[in-house]
CSV table of C-alpha atoms in Angstrom, one decimal:
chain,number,residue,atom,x,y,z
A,21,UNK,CA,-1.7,17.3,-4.0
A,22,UNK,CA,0.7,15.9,-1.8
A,23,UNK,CA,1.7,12.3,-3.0
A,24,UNK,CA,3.0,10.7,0.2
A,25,UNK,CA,-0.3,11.3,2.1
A,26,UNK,CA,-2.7,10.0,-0.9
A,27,UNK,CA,-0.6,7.1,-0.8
A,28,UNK,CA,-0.7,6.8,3.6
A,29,UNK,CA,-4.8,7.1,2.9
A,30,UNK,CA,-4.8,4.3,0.0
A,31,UNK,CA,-2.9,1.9,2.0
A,32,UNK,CA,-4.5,2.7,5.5
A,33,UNK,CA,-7.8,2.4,3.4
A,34,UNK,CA,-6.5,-1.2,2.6
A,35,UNK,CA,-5.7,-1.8,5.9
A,36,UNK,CA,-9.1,-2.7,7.0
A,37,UNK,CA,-10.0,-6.1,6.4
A,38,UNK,CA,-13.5,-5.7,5.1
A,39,UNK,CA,-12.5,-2.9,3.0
A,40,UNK,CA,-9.6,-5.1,1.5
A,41,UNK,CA,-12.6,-7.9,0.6
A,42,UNK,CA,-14.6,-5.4,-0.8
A,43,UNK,CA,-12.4,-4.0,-3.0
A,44,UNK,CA,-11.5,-7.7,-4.3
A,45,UNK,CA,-14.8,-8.6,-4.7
A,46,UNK,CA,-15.1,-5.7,-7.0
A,47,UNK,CA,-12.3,-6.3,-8.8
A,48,UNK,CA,-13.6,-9.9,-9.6
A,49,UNK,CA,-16.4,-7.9,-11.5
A,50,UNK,CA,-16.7,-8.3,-14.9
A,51,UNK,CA,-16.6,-4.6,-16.8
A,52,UNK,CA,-20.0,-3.1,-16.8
A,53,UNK,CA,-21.0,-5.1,-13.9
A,54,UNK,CA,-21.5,-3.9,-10.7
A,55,UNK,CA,-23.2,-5.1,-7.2
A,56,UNK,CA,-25.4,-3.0,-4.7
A,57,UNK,CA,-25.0,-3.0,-1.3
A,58,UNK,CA,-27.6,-5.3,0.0
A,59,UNK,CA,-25.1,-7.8,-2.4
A,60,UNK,CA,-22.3,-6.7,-1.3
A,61,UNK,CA,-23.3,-7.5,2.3
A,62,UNK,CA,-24.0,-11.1,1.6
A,63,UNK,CA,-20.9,-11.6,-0.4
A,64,UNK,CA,-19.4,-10.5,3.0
A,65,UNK,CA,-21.5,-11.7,5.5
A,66,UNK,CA,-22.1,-8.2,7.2
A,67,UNK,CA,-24.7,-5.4,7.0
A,68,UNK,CA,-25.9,-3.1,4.7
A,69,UNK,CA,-24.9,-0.2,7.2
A,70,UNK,CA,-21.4,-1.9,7.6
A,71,UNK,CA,-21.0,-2.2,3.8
A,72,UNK,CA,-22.0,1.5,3.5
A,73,UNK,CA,-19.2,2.9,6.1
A,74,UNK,CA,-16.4,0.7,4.1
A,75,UNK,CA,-18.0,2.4,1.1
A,76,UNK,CA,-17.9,5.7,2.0
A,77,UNK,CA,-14.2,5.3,3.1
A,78,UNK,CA,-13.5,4.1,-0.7
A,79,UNK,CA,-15.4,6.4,-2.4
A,80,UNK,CA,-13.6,9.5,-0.8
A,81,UNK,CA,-10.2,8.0,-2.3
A,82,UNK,CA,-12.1,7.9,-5.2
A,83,UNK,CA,-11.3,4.2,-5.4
A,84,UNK,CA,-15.3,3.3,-5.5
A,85,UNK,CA,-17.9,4.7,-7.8
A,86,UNK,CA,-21.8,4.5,-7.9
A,87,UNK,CA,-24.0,4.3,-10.3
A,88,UNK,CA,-27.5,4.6,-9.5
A,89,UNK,CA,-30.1,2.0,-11.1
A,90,UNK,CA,-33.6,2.1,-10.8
A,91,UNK,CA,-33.6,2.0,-6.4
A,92,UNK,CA,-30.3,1.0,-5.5
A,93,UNK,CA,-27.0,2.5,-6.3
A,94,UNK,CA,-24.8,-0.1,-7.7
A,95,UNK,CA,-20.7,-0.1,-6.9
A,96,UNK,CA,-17.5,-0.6,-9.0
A,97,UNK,CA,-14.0,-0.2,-9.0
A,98,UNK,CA,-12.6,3.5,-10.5
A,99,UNK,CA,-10.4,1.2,-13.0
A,100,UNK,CA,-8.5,5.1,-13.8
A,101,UNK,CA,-8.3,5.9,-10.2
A,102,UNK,CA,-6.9,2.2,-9.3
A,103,UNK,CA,-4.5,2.6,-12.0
A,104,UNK,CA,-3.2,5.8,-10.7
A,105,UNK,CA,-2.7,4.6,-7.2
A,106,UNK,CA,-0.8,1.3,-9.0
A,107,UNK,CA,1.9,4.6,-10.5
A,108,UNK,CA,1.9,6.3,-7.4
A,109,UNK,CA,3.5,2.9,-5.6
A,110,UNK,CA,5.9,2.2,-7.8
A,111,UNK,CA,7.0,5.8,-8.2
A,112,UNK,CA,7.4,6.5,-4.5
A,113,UNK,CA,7.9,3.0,-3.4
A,114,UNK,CA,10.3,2.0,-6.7
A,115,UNK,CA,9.9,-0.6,-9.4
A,116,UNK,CA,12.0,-2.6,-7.6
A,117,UNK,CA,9.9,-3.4,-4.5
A,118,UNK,CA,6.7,-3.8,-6.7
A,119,UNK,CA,8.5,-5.0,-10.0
A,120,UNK,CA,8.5,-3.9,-13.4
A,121,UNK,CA,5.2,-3.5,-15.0
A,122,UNK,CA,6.7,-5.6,-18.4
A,123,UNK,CA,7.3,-8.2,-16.4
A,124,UNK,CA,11.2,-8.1,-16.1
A,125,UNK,CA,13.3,-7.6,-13.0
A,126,UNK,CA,15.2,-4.1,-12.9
A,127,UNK,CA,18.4,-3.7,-13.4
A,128,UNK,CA,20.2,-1.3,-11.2
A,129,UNK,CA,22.9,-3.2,-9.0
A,130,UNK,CA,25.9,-1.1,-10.4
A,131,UNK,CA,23.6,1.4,-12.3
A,132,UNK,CA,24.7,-0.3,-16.2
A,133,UNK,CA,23.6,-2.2,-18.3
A,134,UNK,CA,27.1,-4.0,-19.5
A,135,UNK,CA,27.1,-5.4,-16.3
A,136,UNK,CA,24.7,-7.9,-16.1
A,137,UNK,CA,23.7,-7.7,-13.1
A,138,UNK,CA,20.0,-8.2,-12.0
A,139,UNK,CA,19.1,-8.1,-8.9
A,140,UNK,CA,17.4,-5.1,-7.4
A,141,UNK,CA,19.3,-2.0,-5.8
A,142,UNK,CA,20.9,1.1,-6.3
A,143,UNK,CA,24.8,-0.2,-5.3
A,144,UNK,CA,27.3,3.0,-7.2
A,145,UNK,CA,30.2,0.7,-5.5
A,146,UNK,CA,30.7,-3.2,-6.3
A,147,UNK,CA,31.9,-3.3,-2.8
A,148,UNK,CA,28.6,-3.0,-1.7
A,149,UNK,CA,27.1,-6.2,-3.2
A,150,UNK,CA,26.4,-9.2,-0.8
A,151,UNK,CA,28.2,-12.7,-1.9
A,152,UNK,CA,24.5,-14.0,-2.3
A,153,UNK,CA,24.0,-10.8,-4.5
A,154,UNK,CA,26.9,-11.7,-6.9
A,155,UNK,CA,26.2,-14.8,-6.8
A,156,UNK,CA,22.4,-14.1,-8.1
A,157,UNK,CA,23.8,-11.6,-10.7
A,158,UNK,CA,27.3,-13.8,-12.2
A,159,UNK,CA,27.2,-17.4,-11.3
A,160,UNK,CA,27.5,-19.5,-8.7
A,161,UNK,CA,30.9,-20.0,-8.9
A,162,UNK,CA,31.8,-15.6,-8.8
A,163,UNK,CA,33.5,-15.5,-5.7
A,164,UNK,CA,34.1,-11.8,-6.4
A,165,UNK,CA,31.9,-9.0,-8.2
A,166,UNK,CA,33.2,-8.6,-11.8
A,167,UNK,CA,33.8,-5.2,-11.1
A,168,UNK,CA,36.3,-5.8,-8.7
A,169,UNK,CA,38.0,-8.6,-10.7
A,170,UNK,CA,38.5,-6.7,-13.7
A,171,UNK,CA,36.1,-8.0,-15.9
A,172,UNK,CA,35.5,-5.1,-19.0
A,173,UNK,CA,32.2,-6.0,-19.6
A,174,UNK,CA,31.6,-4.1,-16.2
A,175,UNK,CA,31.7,-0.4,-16.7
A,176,UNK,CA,33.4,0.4,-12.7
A,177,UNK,CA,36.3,-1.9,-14.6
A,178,UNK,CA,37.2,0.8,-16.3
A,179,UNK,CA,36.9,3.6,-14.5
């Protein structure tokens, strides 16, 4: 399976606006729930046939599912399959340009922890760090990264 091109379908997928309403308007379902097609077409103020194509494009990422009830085939989200795409992003893409699933910003400015620092990146060199990025991380009044001042709670300080 080659990662990079599931990902280029999932996001080309999205790319379509009626696709993109369709897979929020499932994703407003409650669990259990799902809507047919006929349903789905008035929730988007399009056709059947329309609703059908956009569905066919989903199901083959495996994105959609069907389950058929009594006449009509009624669709839902893949919650498992969603979830998967969700890790694919943020392990291609990084945590840091999707954020940390607990909620808490990364911290990988000068790749330690005694640092402090908390803005996004993968800087090996203080040097590196914008003014507006040291500022973020230590203060508003830092006028130089702590790294370069010095400072021991830094680990580049003491190397």
């Amino acid at each position: 399976m080659n990662e990079t091109y599931d990902l280029a379908r999932f996001f080309k997928a999205l790319g379509d606006e009626t696709r993109l309403h369709l897979v929020a308007l499932l994703a407003r379902q409650e669990p259990g729930n799902a809507l047919c097609v006929g349903r789905l077409a008035d929730e988007l103020e399009t056709t059947a046939s329309n609703v059908s194509q956009h569905l066919r494009v989903l199901k083959d990422l495996g994105l959609v599912r069907g389950q058929r009830r009594g006449y009509h085939i009624h669709y839902f989200l893949d919650q498992d399959r969603l979830a998967a795409y969700r890790d694919l992003v943020r392990e291609l893409l990084g945590a840091e340009l999707f954020g940390d699933p607990s909620g808490e910003r990364v911290s990988a400015m000068c790749r330690d922890e005694t640092c402090g620092c908390t803005h996004p990146g993968e800087k090996q060199d203080p040097r590196e760090c914008t003014p507006e990025q040291i500022r973020e991380c230590h203060g508003e009044e830092a006028k130089e990264h702590p790294c370069e001042s010095g400072d021991r709670r830094c680990s580049h300080a003491r190397a």
